[in-house]
Short mmCIF file of C-alpha atoms and ligand atoms in Angstrom, two decimals:
data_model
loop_
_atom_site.label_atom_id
_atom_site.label_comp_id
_atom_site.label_asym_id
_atom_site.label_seq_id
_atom_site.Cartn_x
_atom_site.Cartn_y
_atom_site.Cartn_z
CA UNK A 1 1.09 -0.36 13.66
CA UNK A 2 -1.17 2.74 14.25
CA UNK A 3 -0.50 4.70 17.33
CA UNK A 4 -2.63 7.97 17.81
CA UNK A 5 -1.81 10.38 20.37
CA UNK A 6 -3.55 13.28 21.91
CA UNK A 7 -5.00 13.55 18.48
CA UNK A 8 -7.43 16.73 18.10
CA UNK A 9 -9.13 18.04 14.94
CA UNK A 10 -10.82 21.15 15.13
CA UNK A 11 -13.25 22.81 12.54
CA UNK A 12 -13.94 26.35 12.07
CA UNK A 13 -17.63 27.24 10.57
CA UNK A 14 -18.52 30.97 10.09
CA UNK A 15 -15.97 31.66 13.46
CA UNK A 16 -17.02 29.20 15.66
CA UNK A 17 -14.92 26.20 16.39
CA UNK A 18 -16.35 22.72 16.26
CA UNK A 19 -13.71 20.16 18.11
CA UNK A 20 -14.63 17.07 16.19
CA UNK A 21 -11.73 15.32 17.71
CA UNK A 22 -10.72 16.44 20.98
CA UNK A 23 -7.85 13.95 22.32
CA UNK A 24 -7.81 10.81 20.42
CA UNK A 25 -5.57 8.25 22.10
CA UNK A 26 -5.75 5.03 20.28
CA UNK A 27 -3.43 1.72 19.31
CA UNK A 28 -3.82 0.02 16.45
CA UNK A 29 -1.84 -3.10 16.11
CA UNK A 30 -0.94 -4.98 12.23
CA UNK A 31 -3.77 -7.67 11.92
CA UNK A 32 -6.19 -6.54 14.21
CA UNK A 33 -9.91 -6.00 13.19
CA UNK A 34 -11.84 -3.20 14.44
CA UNK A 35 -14.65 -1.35 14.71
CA UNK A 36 -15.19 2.11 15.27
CA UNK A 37 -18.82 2.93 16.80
CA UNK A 38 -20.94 5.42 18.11
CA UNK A 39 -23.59 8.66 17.74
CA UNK A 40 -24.15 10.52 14.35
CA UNK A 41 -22.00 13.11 14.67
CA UNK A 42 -18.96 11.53 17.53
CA UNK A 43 -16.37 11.70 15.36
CA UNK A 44 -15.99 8.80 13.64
CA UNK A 45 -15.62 10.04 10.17
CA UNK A 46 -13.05 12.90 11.02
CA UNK A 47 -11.12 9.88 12.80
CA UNK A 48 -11.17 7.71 9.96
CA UNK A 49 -9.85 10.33 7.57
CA UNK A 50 -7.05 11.02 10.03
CA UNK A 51 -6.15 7.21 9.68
CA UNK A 52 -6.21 7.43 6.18
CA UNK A 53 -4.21 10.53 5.79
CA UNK A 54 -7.19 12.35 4.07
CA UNK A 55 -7.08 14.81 6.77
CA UNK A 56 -4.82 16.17 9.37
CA UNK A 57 -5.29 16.98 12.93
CA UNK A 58 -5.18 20.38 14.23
CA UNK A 59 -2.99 19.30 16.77
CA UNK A 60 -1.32 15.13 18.46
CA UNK A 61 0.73 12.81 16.89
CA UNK A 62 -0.05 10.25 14.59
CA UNK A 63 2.66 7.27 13.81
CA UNK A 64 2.14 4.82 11.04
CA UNK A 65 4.53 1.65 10.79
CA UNK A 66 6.98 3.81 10.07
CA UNK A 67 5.90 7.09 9.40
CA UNK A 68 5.25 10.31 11.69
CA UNK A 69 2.50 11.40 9.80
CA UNK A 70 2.71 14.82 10.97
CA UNK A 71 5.88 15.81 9.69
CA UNK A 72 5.18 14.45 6.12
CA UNK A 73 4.75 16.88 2.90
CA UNK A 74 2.05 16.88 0.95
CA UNK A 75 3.74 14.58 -1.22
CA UNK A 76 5.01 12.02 0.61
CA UNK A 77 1.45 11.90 2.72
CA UNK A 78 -0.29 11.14 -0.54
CA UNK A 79 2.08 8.62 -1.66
CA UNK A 80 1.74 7.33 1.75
CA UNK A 81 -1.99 6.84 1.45
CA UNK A 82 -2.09 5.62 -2.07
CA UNK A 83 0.56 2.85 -1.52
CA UNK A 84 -0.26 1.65 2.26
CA UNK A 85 -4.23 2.72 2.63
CA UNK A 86 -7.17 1.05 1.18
CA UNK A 87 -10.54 2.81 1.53
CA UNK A 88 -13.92 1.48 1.15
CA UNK A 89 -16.61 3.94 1.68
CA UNK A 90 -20.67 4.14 2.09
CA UNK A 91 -21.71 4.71 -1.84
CA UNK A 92 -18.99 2.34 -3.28
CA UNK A 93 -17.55 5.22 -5.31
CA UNK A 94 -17.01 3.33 -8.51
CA UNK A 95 -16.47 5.08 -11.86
CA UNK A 96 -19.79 4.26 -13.98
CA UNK A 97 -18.30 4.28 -17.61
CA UNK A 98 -15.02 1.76 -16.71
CA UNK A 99 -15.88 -1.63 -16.25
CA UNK A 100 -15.71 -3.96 -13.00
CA UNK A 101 -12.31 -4.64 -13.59
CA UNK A 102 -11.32 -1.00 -15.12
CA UNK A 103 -12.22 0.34 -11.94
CA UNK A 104 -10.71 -1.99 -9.80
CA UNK A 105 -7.27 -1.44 -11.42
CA UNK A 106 -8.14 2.61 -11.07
CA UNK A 107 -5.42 2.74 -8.10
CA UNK A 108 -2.84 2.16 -10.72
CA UNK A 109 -3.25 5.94 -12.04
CA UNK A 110 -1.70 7.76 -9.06
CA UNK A 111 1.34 5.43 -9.02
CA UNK A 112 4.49 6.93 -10.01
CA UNK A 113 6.14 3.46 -11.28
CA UNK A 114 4.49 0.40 -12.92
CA UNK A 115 3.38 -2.08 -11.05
CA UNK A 116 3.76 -5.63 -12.58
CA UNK A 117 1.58 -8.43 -12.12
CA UNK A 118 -1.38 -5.58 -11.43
CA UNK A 119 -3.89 -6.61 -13.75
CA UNK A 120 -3.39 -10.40 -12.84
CA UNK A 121 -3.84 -9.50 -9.59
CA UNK A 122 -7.34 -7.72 -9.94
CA UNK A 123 -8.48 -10.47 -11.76
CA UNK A 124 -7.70 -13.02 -8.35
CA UNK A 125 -9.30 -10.33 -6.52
CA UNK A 126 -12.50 -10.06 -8.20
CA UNK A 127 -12.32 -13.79 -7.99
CA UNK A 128 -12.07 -13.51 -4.66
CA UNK A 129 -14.77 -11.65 -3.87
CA UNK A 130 -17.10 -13.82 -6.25
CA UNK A 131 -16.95 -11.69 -9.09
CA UNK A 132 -15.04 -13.20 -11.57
CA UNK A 133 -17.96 -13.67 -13.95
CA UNK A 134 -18.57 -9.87 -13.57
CA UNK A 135 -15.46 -8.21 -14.34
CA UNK A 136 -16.64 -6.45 -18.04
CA UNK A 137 -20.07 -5.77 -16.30
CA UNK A 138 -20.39 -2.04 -15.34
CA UNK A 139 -20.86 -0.96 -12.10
CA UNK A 140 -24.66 -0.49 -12.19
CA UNK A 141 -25.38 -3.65 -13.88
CA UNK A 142 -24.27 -4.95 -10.23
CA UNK A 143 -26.60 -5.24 -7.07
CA UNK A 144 -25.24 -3.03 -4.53
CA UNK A 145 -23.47 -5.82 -2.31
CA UNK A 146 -21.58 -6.48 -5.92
CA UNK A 147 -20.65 -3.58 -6.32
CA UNK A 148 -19.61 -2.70 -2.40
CA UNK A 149 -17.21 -6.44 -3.30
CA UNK A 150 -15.84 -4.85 -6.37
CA UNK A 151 -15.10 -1.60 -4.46
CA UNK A 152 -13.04 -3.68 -1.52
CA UNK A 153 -11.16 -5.41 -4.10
CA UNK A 154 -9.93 -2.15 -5.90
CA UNK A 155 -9.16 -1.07 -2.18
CA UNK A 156 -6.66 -3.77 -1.89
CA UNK A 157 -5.38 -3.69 -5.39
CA UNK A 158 -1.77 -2.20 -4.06
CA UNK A 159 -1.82 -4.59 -0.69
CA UNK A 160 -2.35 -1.79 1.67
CA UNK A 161 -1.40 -2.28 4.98
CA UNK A 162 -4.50 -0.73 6.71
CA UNK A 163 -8.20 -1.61 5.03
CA UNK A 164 -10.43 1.79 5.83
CA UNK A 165 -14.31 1.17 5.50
CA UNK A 166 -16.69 3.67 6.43
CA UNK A 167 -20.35 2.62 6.77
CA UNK A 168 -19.59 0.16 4.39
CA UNK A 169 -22.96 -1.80 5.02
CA UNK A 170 -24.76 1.64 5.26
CA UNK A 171 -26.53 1.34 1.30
CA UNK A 172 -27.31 -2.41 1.86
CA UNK A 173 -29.64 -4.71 2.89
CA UNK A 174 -29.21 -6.94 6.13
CA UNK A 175 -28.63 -10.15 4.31
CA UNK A 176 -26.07 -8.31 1.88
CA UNK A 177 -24.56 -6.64 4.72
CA UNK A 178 -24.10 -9.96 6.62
CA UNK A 179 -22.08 -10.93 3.24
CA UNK A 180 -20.15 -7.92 3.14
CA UNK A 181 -18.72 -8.27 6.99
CA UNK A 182 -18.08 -11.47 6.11
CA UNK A 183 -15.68 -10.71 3.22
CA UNK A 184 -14.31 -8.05 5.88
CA UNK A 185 -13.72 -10.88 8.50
CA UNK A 186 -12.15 -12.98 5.90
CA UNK A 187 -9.79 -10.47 5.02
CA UNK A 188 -9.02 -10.22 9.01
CA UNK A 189 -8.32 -13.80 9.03
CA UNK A 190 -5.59 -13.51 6.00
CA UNK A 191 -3.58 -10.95 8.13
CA UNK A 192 -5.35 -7.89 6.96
CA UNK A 193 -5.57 -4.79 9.43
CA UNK A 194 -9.27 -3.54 8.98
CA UNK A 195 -10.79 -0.25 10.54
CA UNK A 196 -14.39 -0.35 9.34
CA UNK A 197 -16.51 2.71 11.36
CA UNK A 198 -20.62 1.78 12.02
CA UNK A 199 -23.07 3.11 13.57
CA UNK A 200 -25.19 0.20 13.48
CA UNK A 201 -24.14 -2.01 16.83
CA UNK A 202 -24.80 -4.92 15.02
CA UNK A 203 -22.08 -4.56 12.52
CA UNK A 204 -19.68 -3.04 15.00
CA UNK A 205 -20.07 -6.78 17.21
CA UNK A 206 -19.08 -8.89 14.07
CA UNK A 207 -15.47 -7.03 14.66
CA UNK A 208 -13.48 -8.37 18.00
CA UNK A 209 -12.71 -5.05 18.91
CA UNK A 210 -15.27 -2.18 19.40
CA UNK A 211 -14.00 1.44 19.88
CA UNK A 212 -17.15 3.80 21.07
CA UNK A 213 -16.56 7.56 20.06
CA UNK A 214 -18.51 10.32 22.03
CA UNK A 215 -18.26 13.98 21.67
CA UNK A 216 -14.49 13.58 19.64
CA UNK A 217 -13.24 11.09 21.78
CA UNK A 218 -13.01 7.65 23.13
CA UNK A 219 -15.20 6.74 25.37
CA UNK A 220 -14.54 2.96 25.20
CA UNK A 221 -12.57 0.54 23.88
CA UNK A 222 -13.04 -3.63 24.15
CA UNK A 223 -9.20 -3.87 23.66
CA UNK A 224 -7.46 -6.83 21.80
P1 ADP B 301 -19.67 10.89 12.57
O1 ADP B 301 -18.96 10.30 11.41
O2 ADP B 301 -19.47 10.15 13.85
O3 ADP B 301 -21.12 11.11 12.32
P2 ADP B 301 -18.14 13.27 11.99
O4 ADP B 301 -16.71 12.90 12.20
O5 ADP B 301 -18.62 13.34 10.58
O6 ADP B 301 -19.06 12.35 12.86
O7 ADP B 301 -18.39 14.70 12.64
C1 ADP B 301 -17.97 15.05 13.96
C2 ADP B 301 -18.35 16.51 14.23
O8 ADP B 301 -17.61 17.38 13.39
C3 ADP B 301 -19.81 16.82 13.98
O9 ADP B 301 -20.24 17.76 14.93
C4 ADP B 301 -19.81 17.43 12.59
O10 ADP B 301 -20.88 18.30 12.44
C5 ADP B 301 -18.48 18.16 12.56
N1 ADP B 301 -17.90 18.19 11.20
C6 ADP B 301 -17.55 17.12 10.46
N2 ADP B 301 -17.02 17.51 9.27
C7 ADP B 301 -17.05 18.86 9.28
C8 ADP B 301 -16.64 19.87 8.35
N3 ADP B 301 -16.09 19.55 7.16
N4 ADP B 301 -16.83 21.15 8.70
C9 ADP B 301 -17.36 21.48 9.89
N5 ADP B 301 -17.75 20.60 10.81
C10 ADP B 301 -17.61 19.30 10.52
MG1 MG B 302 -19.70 9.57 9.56
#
């Protein structure tokens, strides 16, 4: 499903180039669960925006289900990643004036066409990820691992084919974490592909497949 290629990503600061990728070669396949490890500063950020389309390399090819990424318009990349690419990130990101379920049905505003069924659907998520008594709550009258739930749920409001998460225990406690993954390998276990980047080993080992990043690239993989 995801098949990266000699994938580099270079950044320029005040004329000095930073390679924060430098030769990426990495094979995703649909309902696999992985984890993306290593250092503070490896890559493993710049490599998750490249899977999400948030960012393009500098130079490699990038091929998802269908698409060559690289030859995409702005356009069409951004419908890409609103329509096939859920992201969950660190500091849950959710809007503080809409309520729980306001915010999960937020995707809605960067489609083009309607989408029928959406707002039933957002209800089963928040069900799903024990929140159905929550859903006119704000987002800070949740505990963090509440609101981390609520943030996966609007992530897979449009059924994206790839679930992004990065350091999505980072802002909670262990036992809330352990909760978290577990929603994560539930998902996994439903068919979901799910790319969640730690640096924590611990959280990376709940995943069956570890990819280590050093210095912009990979420096090992567990495989399928
Ligand atoms: P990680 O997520 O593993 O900590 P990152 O992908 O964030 O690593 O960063 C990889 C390298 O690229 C680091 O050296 C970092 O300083 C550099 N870097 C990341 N983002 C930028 C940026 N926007 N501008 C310049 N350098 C960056
Ligand atoms: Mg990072």
């Amino acid at each position: 499903m995801i098949h990266l290629e000699g994938i580099a990503r270079t950044y320029s600061v005040e004329g000095q180039s930073i390679p924060a990728l430098a030769g990426v070669d990495l094979h995703i396949g649909r309902g696999e669960h992985v984890a993306i490890t290593g250092a503070s500063g490896s890559g493993k950020s710049t490599l998750l925006n490249v899977l999400g389309c948030l960012d393009r390399p500098s130079a490699g090819s990038y091929r998802l289900e269908d698409a060559d990424v690289a030859t995409l318009d702005d356009d069409a990349l951004s419908e890409l990643r609103n329509r096939r690419i859920g992201f969950v990130f660190q500091s849950f990101h959710l809007l503080p004036r809409l309520s729980v379920l306001e915010n999960v049905l937020l995707p809605l505003r960067y489609c083009l066409d309607p989408v029928p069924g959406a707002e039933d659907y957002a209800r089963e998520l928040l069900g799903r990820v024990g929140l159905a008594d929550r859903m006119a709550h704000r987002p800070q009258q949740l505990s963090g691992g509440q609101q981390q739930r609520a943030a996966i749920a609007r992530a897979l409001l449009l059924k994206p084919a790839l679930l992004l998460a990065d350091e999505p225990t980072g802002n909670l406690d262990s036992k809330t974490a352990a909760d978290v993954l577990g929603l994560f390998a539930e998902l996994h276990r439903d068919g979901q592909t799910v790319v969640l980047v730690t640096h924590d080993p611990d959280v990376a080992e709940r995943a069956p497949r570890q990819v280590r990043m050093r210095d912009g690239k990979v420096d090992h993989d567990s495989g399928r």
